[in-house]
mmCIF file of C-alpha atoms in Angstrom:
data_model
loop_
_atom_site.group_PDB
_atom_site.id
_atom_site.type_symbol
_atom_site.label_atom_id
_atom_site.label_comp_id
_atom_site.label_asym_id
_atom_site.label_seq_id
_atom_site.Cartn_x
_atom_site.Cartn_y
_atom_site.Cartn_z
ATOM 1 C CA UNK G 1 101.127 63.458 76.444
ATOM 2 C CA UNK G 2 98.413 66.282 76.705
ATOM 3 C CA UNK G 3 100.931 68.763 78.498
ATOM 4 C CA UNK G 4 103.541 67.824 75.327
ATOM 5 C CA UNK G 5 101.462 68.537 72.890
ATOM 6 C CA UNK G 6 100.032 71.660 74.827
ATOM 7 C CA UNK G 7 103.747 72.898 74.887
ATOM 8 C CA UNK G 8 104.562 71.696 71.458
ATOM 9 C CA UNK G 9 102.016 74.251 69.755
ATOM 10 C CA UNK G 10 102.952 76.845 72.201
ATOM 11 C CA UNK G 11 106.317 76.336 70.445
ATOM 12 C CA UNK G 12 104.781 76.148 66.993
ATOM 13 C CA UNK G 13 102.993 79.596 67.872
ATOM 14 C CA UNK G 14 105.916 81.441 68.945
ATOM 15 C CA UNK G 15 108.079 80.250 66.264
ATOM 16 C CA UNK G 16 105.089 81.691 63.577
ATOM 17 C CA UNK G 17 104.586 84.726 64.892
ATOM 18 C CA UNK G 18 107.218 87.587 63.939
ATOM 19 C CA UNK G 19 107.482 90.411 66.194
ATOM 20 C CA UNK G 20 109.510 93.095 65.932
ATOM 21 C CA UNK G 21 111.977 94.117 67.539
ATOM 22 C CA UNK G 22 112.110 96.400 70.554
ATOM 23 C CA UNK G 23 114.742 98.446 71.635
ATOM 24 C CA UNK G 24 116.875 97.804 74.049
ATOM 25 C CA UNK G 25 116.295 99.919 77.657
ATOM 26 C CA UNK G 26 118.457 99.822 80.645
ATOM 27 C CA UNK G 27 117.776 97.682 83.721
ATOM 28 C CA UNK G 28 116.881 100.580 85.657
ATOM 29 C CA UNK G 29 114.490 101.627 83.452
ATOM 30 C CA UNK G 30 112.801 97.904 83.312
ATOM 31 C CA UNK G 31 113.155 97.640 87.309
ATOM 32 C CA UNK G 32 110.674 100.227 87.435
ATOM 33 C CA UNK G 33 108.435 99.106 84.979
ATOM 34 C CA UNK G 34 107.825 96.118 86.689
ATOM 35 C CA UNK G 35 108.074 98.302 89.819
ATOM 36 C CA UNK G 36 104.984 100.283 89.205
ATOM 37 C CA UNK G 37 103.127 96.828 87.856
ATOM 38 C CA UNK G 38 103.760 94.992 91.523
ATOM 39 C CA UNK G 39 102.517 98.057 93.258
ATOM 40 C CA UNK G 40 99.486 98.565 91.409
ATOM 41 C CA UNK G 41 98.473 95.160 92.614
ATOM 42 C CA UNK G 42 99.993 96.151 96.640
ATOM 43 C CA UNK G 43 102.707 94.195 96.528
ATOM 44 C CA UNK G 44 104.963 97.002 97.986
ATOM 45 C CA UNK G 45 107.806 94.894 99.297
ATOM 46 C CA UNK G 46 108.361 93.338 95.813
ATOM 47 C CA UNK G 47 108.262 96.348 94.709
ATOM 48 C CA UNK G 48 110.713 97.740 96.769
ATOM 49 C CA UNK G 49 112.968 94.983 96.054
ATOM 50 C CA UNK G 50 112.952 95.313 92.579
ATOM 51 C CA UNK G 51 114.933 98.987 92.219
ATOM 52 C CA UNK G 52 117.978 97.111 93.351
ATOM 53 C CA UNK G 53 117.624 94.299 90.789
ATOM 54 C CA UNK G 54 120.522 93.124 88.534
ATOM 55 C CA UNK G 55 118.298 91.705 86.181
ATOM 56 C CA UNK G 56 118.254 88.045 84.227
ATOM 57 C CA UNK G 57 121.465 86.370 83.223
ATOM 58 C CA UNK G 58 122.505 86.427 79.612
ATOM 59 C CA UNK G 59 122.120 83.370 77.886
ATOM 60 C CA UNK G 60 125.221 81.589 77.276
ATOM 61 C CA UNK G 61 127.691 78.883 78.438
ATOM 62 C CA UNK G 62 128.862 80.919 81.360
ATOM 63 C CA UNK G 63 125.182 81.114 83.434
ATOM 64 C CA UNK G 64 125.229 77.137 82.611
ATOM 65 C CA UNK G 65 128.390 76.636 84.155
ATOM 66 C CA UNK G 66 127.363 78.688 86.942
ATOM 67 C CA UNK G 67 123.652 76.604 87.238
ATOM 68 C CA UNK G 68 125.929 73.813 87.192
ATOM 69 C CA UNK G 69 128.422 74.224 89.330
ATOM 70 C CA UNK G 70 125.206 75.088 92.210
ATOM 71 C CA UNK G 71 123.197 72.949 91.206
ATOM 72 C CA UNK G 72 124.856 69.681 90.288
ATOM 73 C CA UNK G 73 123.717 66.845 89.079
ATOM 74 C CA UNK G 74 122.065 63.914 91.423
ATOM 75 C CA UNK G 75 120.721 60.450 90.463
ATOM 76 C CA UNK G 76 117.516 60.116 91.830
ATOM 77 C CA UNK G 77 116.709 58.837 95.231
ATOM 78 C CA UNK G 78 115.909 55.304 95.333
ATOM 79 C CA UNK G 79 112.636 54.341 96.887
ATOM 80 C CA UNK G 80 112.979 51.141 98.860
ATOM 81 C CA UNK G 81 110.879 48.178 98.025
ATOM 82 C CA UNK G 82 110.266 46.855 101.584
ATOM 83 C CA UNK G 83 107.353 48.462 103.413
ATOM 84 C CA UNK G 84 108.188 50.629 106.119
ATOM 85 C CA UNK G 85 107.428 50.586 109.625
ATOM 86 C CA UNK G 86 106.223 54.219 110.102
ATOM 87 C CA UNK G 87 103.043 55.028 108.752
ATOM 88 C CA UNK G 88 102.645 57.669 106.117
ATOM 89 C CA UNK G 89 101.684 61.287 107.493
ATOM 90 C CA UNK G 90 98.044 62.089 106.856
ATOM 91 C CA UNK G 91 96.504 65.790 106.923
ATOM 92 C CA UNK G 92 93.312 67.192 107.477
ATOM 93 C CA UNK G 93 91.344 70.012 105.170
ATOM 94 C CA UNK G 94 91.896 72.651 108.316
ATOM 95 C CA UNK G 95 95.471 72.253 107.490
ATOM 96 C CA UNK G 96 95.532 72.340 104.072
ATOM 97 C CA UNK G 97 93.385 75.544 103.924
ATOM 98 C CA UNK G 98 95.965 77.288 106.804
ATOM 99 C CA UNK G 99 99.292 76.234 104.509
ATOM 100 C CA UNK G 100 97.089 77.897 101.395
ATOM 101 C CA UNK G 101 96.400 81.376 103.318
ATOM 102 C CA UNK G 102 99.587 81.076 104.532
ATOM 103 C CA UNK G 103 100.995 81.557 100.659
ATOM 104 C CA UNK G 104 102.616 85.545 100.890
ATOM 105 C CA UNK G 105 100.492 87.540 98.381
ATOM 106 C CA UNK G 106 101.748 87.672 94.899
ATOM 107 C CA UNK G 107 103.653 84.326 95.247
ATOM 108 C CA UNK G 108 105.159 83.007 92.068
ATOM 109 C CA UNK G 109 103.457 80.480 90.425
ATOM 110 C CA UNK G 110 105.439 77.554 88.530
ATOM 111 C CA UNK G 111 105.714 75.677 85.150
ATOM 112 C CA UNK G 112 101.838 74.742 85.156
ATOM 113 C CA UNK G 113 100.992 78.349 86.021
ATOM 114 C CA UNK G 114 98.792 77.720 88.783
ATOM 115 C CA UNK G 115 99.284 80.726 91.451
ATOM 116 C CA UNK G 116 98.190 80.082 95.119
ATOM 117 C CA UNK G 117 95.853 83.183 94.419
ATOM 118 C CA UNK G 118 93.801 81.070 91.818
ATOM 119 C CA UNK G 119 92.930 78.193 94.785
ATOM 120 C CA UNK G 120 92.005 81.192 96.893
ATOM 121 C CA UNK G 121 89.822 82.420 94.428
ATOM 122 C CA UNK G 122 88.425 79.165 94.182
ATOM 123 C CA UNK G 123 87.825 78.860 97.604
ATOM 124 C CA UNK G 124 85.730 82.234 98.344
ATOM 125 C CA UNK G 125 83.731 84.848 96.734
ATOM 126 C CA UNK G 126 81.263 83.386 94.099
ATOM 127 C CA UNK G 127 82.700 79.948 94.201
ATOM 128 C CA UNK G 128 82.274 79.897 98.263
ATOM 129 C CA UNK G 129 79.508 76.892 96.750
ATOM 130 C CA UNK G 130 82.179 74.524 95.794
ATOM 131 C CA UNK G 131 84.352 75.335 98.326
ATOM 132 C CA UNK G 132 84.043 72.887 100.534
ATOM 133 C CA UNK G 133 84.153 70.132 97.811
ATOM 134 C CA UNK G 134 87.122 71.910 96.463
ATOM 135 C CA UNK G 135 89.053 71.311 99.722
ATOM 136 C CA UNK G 136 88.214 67.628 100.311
ATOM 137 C CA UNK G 137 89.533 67.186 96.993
ATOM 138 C CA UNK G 138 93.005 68.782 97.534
ATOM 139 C CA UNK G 139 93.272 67.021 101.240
ATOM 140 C CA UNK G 140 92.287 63.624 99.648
ATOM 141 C CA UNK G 141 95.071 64.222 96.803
ATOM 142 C CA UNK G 142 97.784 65.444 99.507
ATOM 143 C CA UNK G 143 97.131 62.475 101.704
ATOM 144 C CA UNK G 144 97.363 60.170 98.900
ATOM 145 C CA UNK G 145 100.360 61.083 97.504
ATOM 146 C CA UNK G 146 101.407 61.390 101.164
ATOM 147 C CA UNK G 147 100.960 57.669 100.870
ATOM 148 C CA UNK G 148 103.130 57.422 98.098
ATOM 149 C CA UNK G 149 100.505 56.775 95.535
ATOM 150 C CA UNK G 150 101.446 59.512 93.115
ATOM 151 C CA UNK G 151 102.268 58.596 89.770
ATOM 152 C CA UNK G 152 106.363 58.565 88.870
ATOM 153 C CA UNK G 153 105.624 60.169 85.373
ATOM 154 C CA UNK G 154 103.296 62.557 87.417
ATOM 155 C CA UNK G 155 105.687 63.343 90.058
ATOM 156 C CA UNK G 156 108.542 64.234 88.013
ATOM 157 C CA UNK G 157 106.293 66.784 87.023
ATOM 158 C CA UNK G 158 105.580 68.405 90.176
ATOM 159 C CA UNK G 159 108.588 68.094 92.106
ATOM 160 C CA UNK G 160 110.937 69.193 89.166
ATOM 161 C CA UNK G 161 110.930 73.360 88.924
ATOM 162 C CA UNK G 162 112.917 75.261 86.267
ATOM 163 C CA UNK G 163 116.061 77.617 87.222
ATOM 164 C CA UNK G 164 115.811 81.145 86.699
ATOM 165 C CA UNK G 165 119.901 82.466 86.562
ATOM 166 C CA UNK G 166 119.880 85.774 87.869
ATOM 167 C CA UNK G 167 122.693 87.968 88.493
ATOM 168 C CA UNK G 168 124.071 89.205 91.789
ATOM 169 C CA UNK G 169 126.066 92.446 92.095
ATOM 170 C CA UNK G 170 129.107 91.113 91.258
ATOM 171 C CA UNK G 171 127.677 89.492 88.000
ATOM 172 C CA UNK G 172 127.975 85.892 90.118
ATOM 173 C CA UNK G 173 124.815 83.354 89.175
ATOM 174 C CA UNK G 174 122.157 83.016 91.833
ATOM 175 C CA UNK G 175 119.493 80.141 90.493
ATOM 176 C CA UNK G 176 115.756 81.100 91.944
ATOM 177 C CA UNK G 177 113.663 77.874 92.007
ATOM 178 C CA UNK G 178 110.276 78.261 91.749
ATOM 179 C CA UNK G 179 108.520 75.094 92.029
ATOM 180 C CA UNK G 180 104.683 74.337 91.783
ATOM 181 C CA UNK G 181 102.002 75.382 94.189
ATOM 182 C CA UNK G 182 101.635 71.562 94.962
ATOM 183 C CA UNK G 183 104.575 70.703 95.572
ATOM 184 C CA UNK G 184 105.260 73.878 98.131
ATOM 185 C CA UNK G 185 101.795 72.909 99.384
ATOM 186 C CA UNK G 186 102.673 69.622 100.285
ATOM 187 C CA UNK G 187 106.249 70.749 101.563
ATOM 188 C CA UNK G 188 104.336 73.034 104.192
ATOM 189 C CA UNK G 189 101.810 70.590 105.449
ATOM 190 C CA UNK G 190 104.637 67.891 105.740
ATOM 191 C CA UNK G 191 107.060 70.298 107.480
ATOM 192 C CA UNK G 192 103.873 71.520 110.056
ATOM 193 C CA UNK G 193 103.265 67.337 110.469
ATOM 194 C CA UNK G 194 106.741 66.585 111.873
ATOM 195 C CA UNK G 195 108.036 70.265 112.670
ATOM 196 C CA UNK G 196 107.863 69.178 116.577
ATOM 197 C CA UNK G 197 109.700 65.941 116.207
ATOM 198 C CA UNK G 198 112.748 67.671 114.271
ATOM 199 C CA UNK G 199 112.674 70.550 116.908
ATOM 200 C CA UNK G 200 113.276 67.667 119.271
ATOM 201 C CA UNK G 201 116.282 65.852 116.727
ATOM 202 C CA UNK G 202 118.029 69.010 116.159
ATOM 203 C CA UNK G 203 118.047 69.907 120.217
ATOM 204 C CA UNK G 204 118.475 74.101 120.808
ATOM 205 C CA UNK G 205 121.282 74.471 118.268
ATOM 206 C CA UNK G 206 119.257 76.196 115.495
ATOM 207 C CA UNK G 207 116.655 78.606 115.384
ATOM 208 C CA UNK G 208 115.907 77.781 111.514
ATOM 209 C CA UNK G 209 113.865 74.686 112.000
ATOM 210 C CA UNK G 210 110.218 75.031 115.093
ATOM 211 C CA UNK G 211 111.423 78.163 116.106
ATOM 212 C CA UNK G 212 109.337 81.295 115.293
ATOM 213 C CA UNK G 213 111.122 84.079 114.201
ATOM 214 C CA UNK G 214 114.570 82.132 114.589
ATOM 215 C CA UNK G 215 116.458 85.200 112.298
ATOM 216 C CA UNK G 216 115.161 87.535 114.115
ATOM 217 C CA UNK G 217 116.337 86.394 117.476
ATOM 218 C CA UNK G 218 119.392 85.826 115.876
ATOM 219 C CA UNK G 219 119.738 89.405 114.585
ATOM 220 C CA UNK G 220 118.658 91.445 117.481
ATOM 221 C CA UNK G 221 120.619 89.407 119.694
ATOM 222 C CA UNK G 222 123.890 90.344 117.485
ATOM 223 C CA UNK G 223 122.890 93.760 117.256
ATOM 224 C CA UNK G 224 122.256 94.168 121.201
ATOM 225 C CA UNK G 225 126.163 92.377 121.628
ATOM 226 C CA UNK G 226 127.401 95.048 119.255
ATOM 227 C CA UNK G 227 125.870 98.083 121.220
ATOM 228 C CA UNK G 228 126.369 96.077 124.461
ATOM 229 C CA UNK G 229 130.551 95.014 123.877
ATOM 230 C CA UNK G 230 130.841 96.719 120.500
ATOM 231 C CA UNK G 231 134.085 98.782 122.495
ATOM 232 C CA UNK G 232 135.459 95.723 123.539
ATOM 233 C CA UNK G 233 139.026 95.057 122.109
ATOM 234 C CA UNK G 234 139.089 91.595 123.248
ATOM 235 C CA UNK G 235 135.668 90.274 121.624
ATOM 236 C CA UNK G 236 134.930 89.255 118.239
ATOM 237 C CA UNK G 237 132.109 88.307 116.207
ATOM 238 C CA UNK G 238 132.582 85.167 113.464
ATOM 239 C CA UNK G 239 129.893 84.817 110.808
ATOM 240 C CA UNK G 240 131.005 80.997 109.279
ATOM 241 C CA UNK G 241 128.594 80.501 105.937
ATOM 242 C CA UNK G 242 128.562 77.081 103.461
ATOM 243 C CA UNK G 243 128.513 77.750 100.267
ATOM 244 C CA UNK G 244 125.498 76.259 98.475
ATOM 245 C CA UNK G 245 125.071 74.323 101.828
ATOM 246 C CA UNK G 246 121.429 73.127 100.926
ATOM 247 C CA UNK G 247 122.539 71.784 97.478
ATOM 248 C CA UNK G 248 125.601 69.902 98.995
ATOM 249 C CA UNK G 249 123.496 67.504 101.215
ATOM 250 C CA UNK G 250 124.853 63.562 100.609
ATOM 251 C CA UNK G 251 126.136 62.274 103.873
ATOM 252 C CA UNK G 252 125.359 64.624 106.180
ATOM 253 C CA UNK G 253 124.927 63.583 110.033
ATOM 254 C CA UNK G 254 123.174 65.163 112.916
ATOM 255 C CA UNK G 255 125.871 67.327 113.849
ATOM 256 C CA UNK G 256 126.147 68.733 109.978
ATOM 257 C CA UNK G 257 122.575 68.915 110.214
ATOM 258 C CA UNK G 258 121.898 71.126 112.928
ATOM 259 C CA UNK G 259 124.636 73.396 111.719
ATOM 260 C CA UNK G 260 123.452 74.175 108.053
ATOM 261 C CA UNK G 261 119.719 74.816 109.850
ATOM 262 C CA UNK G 262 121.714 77.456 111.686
ATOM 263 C CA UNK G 263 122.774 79.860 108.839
ATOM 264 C CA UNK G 264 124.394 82.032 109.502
ATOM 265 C CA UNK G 265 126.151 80.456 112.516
ATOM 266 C CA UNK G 266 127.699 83.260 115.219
ATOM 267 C CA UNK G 267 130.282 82.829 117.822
ATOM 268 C CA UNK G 268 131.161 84.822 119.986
ATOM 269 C CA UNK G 269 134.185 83.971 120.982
ATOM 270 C CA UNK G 270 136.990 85.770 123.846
ATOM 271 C CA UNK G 271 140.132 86.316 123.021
ATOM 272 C CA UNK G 272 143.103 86.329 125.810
#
């Protein structure tokens, strides 16, 4: 109820206040506003990022046909009633304080507008005092919701994440989620919990999921076939993508599993 009424005189605010209107300036020229802002604060690869931008989709009943159409709708998953035999996975503050530093600098922050930099903060410099308290607190709160103990009205909350439409070359729709530094938090410690035992499910058919630098491998390994057999007549190289494979999920298998952790998927394949 707080938050509502928080965001209800934000509303109120907005809709009081008149400003006037600015002029309208190219993207190019608002790319490298926000350019010089990220790089200012050393975030050069943002920076570099953003010449190339296409900017925000316009408002209108296109861009909600496109959020649509990628992100379709889902009824909720239902949480069983019967206890489970495995037992809940349970973290410790050195891991919660690696997934925090292991944030990239400048990382978005979400609805709340908590920013990984502000537990950081919170966790050195003049606060160093507190710190310590600070990150028995966050453990205790990841284990217990670990546990399942977090509030349905309060989970909503901080698993939800608004879409931000924004517009590929060709003026297609590509939604950026940006969910809340809890929720990512909690995502990282869980994946670093059972990262070994899905390295084992999935077997050596993807370099997404255990596997450090998976892409990587992946690329130079393409690029070395191309300077290696790129003469070859006889050889050819198929890149098979799913479109909005992570979105598309309901009855997926093993086999289906492995292969969407293994985008892009290359064959190499001989033709006689």
């Amino acid at each position: 109820m707080l938050i509502h009424e928080l965001l209800a005189e934000h509303d109120r605010k907005n809709q009081q206040s008149k400003k006037p209107q600015r002029k309208r300036v190219s993207q190019e020229v608002l790319n490298l506003r926000v350019c010089k802002k990220k790089i200012r604060n050393g975030l050069f690869t943002v920076a570099i990022k953003l010449l190339t931008s296409s900017g925000i989709a316009p408002v209108g009943e296109d861009t909600l046909k496109g959020l649509h159409d990628d992100h379709p709708f889902a009824p909720p998953p239902i949480i069983p009633t019967s206890p489970t035999v495995y037992s809940s996975v349970v973290t410790s503050r050195y891991m919660v304080l690696g997934k925090i530093r292991s944030f990239p600098r400048g990382t978005s922050c979400g609805r709340d507008g908590l920013r990984v930099q502000h537990l950081l903060d919170a966790l050195n410099g003049s606060a160093e005092a507190v710190a310590d308290e600070l990150l028995e607190s966050i453990t205790g709160v990841i284990n217990l919701w670990f546990d399942g103990f977090c509030p349905a009205q309060l989970g909503v909350y901080i698993a939800s994440a608004p879409l931000t439409p924004l517009l590929k070359p060709d003026c297609d729709i590509r939604p950026i989620v940006v969910g809340t530094v809890w929720r990512r938090l909690m995502s990282k410690v869980a994946a670093s919990a059972v990262g070994k035992q899905l390295c084992t499910y999935l077997e050596d058919f993807q370099f997404g999921v255990g596997v450090p630098c998976g892409g990587e491998a992946i690329l130079h390994s393409v690029n070395r076939l191309i300077l290696d057999k790129g003469h070859c007549s006889y050889m050819t190289t198929l890149l098979v993508d799913f479109r909005n494979a992570f979105n598309m999920h309901k009855g997926f298998n093993r086999a289906t599993l492995s292969v969407l952790f293994f985008l892009p998927l290359l064959f190499i394949l001989r033709l006689k």
